[in-house]
Short mmCIF file of C-alpha atoms and ligand atoms in Angstrom, two decimals:
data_model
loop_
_atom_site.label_atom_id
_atom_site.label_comp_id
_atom_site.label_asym_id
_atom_site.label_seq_id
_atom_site.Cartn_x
_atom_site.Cartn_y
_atom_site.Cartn_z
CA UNK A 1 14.05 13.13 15.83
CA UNK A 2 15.29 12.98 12.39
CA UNK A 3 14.54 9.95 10.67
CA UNK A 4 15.69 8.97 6.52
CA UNK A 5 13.75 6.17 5.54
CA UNK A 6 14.08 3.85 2.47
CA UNK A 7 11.45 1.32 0.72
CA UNK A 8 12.97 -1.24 -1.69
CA UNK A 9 10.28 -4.19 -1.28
CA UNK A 10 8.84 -4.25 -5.00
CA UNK A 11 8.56 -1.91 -7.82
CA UNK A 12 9.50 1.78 -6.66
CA UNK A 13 12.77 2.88 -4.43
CA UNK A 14 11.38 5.40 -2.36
CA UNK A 15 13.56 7.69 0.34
CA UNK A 16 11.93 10.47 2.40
CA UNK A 17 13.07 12.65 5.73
CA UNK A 18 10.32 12.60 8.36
CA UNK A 19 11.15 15.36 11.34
CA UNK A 20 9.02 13.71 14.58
CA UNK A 21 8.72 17.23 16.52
CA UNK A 22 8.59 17.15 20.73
CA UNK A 23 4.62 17.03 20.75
CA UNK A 24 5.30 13.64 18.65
CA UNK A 25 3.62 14.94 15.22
CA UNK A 26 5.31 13.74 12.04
CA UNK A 27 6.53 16.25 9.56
CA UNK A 28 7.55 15.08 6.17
CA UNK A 29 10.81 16.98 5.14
CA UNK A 30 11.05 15.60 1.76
CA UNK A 31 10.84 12.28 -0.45
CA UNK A 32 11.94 11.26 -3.66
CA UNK A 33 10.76 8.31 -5.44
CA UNK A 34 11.55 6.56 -8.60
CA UNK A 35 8.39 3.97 -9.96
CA UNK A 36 10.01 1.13 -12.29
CA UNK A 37 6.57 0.73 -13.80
CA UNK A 38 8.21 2.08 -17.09
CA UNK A 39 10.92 -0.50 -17.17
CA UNK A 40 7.99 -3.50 -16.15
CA UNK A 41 5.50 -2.74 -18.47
CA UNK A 42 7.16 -4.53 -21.61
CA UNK A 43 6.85 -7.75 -19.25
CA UNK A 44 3.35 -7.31 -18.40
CA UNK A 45 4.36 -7.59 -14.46
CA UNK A 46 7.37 -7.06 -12.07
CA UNK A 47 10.82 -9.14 -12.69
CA UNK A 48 12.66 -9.22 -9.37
CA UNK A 49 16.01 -9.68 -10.76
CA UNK A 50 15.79 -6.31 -12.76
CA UNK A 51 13.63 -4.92 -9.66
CA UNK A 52 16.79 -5.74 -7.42
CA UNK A 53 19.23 -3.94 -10.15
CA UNK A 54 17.08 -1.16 -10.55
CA UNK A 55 16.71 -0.24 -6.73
CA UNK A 56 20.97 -0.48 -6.71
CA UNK A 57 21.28 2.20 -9.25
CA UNK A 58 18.82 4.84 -7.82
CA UNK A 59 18.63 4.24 -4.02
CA UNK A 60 22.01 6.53 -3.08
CA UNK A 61 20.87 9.38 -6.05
CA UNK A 62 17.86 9.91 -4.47
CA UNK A 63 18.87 9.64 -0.72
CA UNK A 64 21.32 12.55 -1.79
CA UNK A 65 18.09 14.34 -3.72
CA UNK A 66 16.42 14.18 -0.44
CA UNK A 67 18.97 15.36 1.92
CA UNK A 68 19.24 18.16 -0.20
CA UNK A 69 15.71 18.92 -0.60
CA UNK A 70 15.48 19.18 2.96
CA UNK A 71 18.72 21.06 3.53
CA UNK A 72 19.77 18.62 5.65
CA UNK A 73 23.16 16.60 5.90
CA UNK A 74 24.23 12.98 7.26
CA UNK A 75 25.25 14.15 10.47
CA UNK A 76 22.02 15.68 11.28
CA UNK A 77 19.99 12.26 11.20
CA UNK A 78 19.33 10.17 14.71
CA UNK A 79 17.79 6.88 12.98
CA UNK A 80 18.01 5.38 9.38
CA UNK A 81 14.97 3.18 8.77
CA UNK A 82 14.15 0.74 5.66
CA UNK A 83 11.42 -2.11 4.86
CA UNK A 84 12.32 -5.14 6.33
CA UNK A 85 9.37 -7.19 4.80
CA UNK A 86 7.40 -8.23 2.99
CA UNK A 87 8.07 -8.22 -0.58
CA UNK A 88 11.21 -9.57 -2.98
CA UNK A 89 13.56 -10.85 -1.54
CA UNK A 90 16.29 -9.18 -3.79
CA UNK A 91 14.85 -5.99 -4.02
CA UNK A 92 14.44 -5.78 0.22
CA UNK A 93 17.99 -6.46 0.69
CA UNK A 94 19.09 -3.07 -1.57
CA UNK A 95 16.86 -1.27 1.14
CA UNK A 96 18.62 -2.56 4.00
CA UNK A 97 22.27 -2.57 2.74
CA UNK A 98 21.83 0.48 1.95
CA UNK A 99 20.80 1.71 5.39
CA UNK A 100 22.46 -0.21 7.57
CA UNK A 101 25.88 0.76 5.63
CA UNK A 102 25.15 3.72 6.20
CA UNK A 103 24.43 3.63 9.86
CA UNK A 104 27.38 1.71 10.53
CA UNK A 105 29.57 4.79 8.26
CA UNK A 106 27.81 6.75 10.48
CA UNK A 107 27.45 5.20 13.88
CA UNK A 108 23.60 5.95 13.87
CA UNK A 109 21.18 3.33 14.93
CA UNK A 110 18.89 1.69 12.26
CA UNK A 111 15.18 0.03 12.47
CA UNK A 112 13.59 -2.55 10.14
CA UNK A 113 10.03 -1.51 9.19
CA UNK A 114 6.80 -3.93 8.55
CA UNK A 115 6.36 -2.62 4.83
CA UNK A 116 2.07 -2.60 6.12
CA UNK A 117 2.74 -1.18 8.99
CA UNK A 118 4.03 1.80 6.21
CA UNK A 119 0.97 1.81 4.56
CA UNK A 120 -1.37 1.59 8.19
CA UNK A 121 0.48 4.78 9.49
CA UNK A 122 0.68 6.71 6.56
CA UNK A 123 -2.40 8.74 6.86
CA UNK A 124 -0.55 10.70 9.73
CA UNK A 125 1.68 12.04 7.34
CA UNK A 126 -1.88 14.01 5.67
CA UNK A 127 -3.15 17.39 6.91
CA UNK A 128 -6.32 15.65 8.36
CA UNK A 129 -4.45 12.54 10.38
CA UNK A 130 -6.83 9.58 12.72
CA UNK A 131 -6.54 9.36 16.10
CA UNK A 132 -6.28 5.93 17.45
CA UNK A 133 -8.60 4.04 18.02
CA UNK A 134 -9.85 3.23 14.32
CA UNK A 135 -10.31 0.12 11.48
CA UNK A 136 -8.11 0.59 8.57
CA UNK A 137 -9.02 -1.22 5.03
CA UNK A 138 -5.23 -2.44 3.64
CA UNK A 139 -5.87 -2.83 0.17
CA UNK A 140 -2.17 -3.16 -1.98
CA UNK A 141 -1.40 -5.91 -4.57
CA UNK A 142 -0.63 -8.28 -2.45
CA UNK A 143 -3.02 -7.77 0.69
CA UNK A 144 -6.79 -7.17 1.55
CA UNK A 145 -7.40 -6.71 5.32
CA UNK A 146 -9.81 -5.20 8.00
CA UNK A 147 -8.13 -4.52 11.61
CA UNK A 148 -9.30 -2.55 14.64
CA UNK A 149 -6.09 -0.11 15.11
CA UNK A 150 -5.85 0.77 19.33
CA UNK A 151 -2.52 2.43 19.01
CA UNK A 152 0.76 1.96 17.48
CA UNK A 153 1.45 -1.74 17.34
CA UNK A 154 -1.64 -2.81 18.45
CA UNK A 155 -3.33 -4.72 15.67
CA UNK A 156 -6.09 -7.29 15.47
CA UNK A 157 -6.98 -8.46 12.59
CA UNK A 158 -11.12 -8.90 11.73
CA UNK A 159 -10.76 -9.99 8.16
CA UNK A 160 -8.78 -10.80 5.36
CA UNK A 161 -9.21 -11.89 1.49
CA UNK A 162 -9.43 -15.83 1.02
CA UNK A 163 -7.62 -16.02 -2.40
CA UNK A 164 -6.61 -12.64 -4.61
CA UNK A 165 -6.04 -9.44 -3.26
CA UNK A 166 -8.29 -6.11 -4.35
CA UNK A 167 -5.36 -4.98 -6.09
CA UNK A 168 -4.66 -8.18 -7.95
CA UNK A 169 -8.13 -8.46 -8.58
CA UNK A 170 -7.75 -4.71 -10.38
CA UNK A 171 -4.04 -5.95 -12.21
CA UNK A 172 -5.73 -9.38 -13.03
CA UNK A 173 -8.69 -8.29 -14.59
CA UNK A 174 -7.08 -5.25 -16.44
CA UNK A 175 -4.59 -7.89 -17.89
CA UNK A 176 -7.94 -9.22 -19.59
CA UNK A 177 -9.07 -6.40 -20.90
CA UNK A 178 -5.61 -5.83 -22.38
CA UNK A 179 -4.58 -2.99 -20.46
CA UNK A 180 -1.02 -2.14 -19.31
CA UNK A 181 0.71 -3.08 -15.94
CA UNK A 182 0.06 -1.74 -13.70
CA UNK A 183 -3.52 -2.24 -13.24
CA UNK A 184 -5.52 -0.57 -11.11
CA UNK A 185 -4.69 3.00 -12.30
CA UNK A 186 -5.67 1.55 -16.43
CA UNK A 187 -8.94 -0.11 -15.44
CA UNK A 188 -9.91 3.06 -13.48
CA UNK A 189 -9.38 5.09 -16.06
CA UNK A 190 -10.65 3.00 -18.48
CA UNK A 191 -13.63 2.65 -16.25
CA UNK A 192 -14.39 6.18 -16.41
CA UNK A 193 -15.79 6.07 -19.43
CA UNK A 194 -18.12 3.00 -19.36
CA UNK A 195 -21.35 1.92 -17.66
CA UNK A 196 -21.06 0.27 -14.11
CA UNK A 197 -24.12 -1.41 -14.30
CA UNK A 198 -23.52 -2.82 -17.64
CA UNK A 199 -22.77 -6.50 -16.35
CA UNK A 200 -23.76 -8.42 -12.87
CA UNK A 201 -20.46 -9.26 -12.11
CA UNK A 202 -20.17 -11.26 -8.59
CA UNK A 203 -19.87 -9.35 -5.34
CA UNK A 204 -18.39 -12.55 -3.23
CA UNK A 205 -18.29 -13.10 0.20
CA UNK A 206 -20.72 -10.12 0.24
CA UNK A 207 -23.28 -11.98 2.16
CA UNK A 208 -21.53 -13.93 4.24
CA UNK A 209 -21.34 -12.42 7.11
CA UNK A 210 -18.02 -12.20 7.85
CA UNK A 211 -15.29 -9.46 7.46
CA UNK A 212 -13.29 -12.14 5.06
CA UNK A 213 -12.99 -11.15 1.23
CA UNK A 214 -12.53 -13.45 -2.06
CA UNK A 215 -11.81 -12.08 -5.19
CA UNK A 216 -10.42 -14.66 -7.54
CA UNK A 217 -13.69 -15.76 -8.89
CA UNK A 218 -13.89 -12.19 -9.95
CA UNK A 219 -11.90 -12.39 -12.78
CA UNK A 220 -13.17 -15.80 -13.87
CA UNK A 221 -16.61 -13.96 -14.43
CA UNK A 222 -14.27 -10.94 -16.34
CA UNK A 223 -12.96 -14.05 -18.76
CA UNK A 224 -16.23 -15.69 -18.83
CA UNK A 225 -18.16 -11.65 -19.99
CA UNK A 226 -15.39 -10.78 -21.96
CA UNK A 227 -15.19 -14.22 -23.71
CA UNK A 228 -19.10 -13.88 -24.40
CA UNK A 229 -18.57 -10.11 -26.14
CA UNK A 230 -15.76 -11.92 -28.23
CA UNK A 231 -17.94 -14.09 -29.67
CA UNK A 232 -20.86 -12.04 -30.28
CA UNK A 233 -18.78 -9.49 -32.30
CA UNK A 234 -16.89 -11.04 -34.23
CA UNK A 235 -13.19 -10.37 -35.93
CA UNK A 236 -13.49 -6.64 -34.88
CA UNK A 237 -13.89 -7.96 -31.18
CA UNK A 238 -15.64 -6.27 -28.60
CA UNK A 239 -16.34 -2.11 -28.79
CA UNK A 240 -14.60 0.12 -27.23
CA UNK A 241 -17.87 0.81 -25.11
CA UNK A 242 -18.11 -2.37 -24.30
CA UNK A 243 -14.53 -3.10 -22.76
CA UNK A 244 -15.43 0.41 -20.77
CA UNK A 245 -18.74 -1.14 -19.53
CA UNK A 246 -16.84 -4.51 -18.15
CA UNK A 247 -13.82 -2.39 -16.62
CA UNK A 248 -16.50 0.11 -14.84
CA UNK A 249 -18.87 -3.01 -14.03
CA UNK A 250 -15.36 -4.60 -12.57
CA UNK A 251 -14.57 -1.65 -10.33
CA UNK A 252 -17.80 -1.26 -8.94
CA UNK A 253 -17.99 -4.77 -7.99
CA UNK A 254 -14.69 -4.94 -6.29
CA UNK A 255 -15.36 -1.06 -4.83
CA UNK A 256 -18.84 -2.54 -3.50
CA UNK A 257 -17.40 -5.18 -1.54
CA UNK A 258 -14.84 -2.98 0.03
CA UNK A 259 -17.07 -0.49 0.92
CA UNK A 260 -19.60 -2.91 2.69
CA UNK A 261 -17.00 -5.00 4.63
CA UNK A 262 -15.78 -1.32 5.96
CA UNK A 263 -18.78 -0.54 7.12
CA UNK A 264 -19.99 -3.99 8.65
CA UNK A 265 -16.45 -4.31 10.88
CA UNK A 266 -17.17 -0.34 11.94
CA UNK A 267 -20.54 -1.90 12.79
CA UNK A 268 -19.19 -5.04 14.05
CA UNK A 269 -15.98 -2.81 16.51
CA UNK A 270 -18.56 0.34 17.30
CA UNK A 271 -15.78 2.27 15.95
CA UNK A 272 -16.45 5.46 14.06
CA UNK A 273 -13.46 6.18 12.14
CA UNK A 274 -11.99 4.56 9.50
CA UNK A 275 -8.68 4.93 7.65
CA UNK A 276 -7.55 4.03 4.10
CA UNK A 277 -4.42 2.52 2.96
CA UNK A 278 -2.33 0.56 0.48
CA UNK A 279 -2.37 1.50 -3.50
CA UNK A 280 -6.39 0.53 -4.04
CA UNK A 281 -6.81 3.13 -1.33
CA UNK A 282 -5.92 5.55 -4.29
CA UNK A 283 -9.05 4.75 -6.23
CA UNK A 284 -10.97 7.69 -6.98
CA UNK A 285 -14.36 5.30 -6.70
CA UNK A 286 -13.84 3.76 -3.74
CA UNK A 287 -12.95 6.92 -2.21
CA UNK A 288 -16.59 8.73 -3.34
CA UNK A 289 -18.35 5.29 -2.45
CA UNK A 290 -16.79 5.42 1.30
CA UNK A 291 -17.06 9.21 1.78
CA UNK A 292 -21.07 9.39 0.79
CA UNK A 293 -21.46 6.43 2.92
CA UNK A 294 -19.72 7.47 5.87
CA UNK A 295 -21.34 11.16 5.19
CA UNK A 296 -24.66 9.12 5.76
CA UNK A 297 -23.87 7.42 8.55
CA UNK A 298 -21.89 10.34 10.46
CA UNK A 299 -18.46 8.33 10.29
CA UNK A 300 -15.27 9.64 9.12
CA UNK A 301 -12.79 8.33 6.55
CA UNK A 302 -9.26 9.02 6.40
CA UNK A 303 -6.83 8.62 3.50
CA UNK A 304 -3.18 9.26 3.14
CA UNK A 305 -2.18 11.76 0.82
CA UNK A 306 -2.92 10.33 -3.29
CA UNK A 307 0.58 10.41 -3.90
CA UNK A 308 1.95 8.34 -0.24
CA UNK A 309 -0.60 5.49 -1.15
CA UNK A 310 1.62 3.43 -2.97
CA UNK A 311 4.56 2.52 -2.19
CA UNK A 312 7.25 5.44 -0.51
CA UNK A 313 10.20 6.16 1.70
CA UNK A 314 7.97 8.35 3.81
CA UNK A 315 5.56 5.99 5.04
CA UNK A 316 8.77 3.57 6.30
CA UNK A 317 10.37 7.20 7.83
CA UNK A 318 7.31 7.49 9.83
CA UNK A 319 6.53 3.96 10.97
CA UNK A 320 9.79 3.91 12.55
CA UNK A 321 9.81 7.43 14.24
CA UNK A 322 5.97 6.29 15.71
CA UNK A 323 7.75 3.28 16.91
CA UNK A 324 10.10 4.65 18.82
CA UNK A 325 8.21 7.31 19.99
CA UNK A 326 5.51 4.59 21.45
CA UNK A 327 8.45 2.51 22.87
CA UNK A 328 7.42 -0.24 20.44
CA UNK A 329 10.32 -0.52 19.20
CA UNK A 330 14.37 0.20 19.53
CA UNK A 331 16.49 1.30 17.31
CA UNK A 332 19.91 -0.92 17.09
CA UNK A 333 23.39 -0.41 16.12
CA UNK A 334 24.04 -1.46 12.09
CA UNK A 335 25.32 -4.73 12.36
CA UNK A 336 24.89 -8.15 10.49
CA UNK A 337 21.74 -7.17 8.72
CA UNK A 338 18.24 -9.56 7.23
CA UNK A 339 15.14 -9.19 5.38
CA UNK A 340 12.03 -10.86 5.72
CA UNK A 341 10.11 -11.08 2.01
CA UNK A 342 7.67 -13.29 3.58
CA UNK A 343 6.52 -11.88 7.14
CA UNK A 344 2.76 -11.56 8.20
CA UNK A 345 1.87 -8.40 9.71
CA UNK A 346 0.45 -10.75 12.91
CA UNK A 347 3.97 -11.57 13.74
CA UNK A 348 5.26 -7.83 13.86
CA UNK A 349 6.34 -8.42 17.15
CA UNK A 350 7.57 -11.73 16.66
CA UNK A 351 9.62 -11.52 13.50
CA UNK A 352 10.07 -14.96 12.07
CA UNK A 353 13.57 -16.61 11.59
CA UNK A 354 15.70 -14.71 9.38
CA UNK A 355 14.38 -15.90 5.71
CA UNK A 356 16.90 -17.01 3.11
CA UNK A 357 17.19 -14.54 0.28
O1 LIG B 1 0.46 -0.59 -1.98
P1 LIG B 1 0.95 -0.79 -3.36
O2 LIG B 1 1.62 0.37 -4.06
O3 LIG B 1 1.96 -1.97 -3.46
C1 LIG B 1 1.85 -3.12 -2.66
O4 LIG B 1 2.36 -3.07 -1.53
O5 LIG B 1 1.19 -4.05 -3.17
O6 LIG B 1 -0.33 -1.27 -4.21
C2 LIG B 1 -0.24 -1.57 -5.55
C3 LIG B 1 -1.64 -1.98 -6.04
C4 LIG B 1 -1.63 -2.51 -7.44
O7 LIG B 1 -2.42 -3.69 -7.47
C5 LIG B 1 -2.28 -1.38 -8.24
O8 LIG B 1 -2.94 -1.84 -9.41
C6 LIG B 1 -3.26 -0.83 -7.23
O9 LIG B 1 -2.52 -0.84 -6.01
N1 LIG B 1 -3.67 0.55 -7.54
C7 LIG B 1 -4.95 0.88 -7.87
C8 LIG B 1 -4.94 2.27 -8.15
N2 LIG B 1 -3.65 2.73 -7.98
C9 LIG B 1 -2.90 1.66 -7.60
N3 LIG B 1 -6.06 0.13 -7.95
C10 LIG B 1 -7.20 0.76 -8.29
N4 LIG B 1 -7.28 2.07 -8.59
C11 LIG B 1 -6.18 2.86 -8.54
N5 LIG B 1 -6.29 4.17 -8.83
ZN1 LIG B 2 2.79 -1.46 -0.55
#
């Protein structure tokens, strides 16, 4: 089964060819991707309207880019799959015009992809995939969750962030520190360089004994440090050490958290393996932090490959084909066509009412 798959719901158009061979293992063919980070930074954050423009003028240049990277044409694809939810309204609906034109030009069937569901299955698409059972740790910009995984489309959810996501704890606090959009890549980097144990920074919800997360008093205790170093040094503002110090103290207090709420719900499900996903999952940190700790313990982590943790066409490509191929889901003719930008990943199954763009 040949399946072209395209992701429109925020900042990068993404369209990939995933081959599903007869023993059911996923092969990506090829993906192209185009980030709009460029075009967002000068606004400090993502505008949807120039999000939605953006994904119109590259989505059909790199569908063609891929077909051609993997020497394949129109003809030769069974199922055309794009994000359905969540994420911008605007930018969703390029996504699914675009595919369900073209399964209509075509007369192949399309499928509407839970944009986590992307990011849960893309670790399949590495050289070292999970097997199911298994807890994955979503961490994106916009989510922070723990769930037991028993097979495609089964998904219970153990935990979830209160207030900010990991990610927008990352963007939020980097914004502070001055650093460019987006992020989580800039205070990592930045981080690199400074002194993790420089400042106590908060570890909430650490103790608390459940698998929940909060992270938006975080970057109150960012402001409150980084308003203290203002002060004490004066017009010259705070050294470049110190900023480093406060953006490594700041990753290791968001990487602790993660990496003790892992462990407690594989504790917690007597599960062994744990997967990684969603843009956080790229951090080079939390990545050491969970693979010494799972070395210790005799668990194993899995990650999808550091360039399909953000956003991609692949991951959607693959979600679909997995669907299928579990009977989870069926493909339908192109017809009248929706997106859901708001659409929790508890309700895959039960897709609210079509959402007004
Ligand atoms: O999954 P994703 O690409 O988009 C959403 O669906 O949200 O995740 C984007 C998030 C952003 O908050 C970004 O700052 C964060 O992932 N991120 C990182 C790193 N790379 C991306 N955070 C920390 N360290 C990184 N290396
Ligand atoms: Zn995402």
């Amino acid at each position: 089964m040949r399946i072209l798959g395209f992701e429109s719901s925020c900042d990068e158009t993404g369209v990939a060819l995933v081959e599903l061979d007869a023993h059911g293992q996923a092969h990506l063919r090829a993906d192209a991707l185009h980030s709009q980070i460029a075009m967002h930074r000068a606004y400090g954050g993502v505008v949807p309207e120039l999000a939605s423009r953006d994904h119109i003028r590259r989505v059909l240049p790199l569908a063609r880019e891929v077909l051609q990277r993997a020497e394949a044409r129109l003809a030769d694809l069974d199922l055309i799959a794009y994000t359905r939810g969540p994420g911008l309204a605007g930018a969703l609906l390029v996504g699914s015009a675009t595919a369900c034109a073209l399964g209509l030009a075509l007369g192949k069937p399309v499928l509407g992809v839970h944009h986590l569901e992307g990011h849960l299955l893309s670790p399949f698409l590495s050289a070292d995939p999970p097997s199911f059972p298994f807890v994955a740790l979503l961490v994106s910009g916009g989510h922070t969750q723990l769930m037991r995984i028993d097979g495609v489309g089964d998904y219970a959810l153990l935990g979830e962030t209160i207030d900010d996501a990991a990610g927008e704890a990352f963007d939020k606090s980097a914004k502070l520190l001055g650093l460019g959009y987006p992020g989580g890549p800039a205070l990592a980097a930045l981080a690199t360089q400074g002194d993790p144990a420089a400042f106590a920074l908060p570890r909430p919800l650490l103790h608390s004994g459940t698998l929940d997360f909060s992270f938006a008093g975080l970057k109150t205790a960012v402001l409150t440090t980084l308003r203290k170093l203002e002060a004490a040094a004066g017009a010259d503002g705070p050294s470049a050490q110190a900023r480093a110090d406060l953006a490594a103290s700041t990753q290791a207090a968001i990487v602790e958290v993660l990496v003790k709420k892992s462990l407690a719900a594989l504790k917690a499900s007597g599960l062994r393996r744990l997967v990684v996903a969603g843009g956080v999952g790229a951090n080079r940190r939390l990545r050491a932090e969970l693979d010494t700790a799972a070395a210790r313990r005799g668990l194993r982590v899995h990650y999808p490959e550091l360039h399909l943790c953000t956003d991609n066409g692949a991951m959607i490509a693959l979600a679909a084909a997995m669907r299928v191929a579990a009977g989870r889901a069926r493909p339908q003719p192109a017809g009248a066509f929706d997106v859901l930008p708001r659409w929790p990943l508890a309700a895959i199954d039960t897709p609210p009412a079509a959402q007004a763009a």
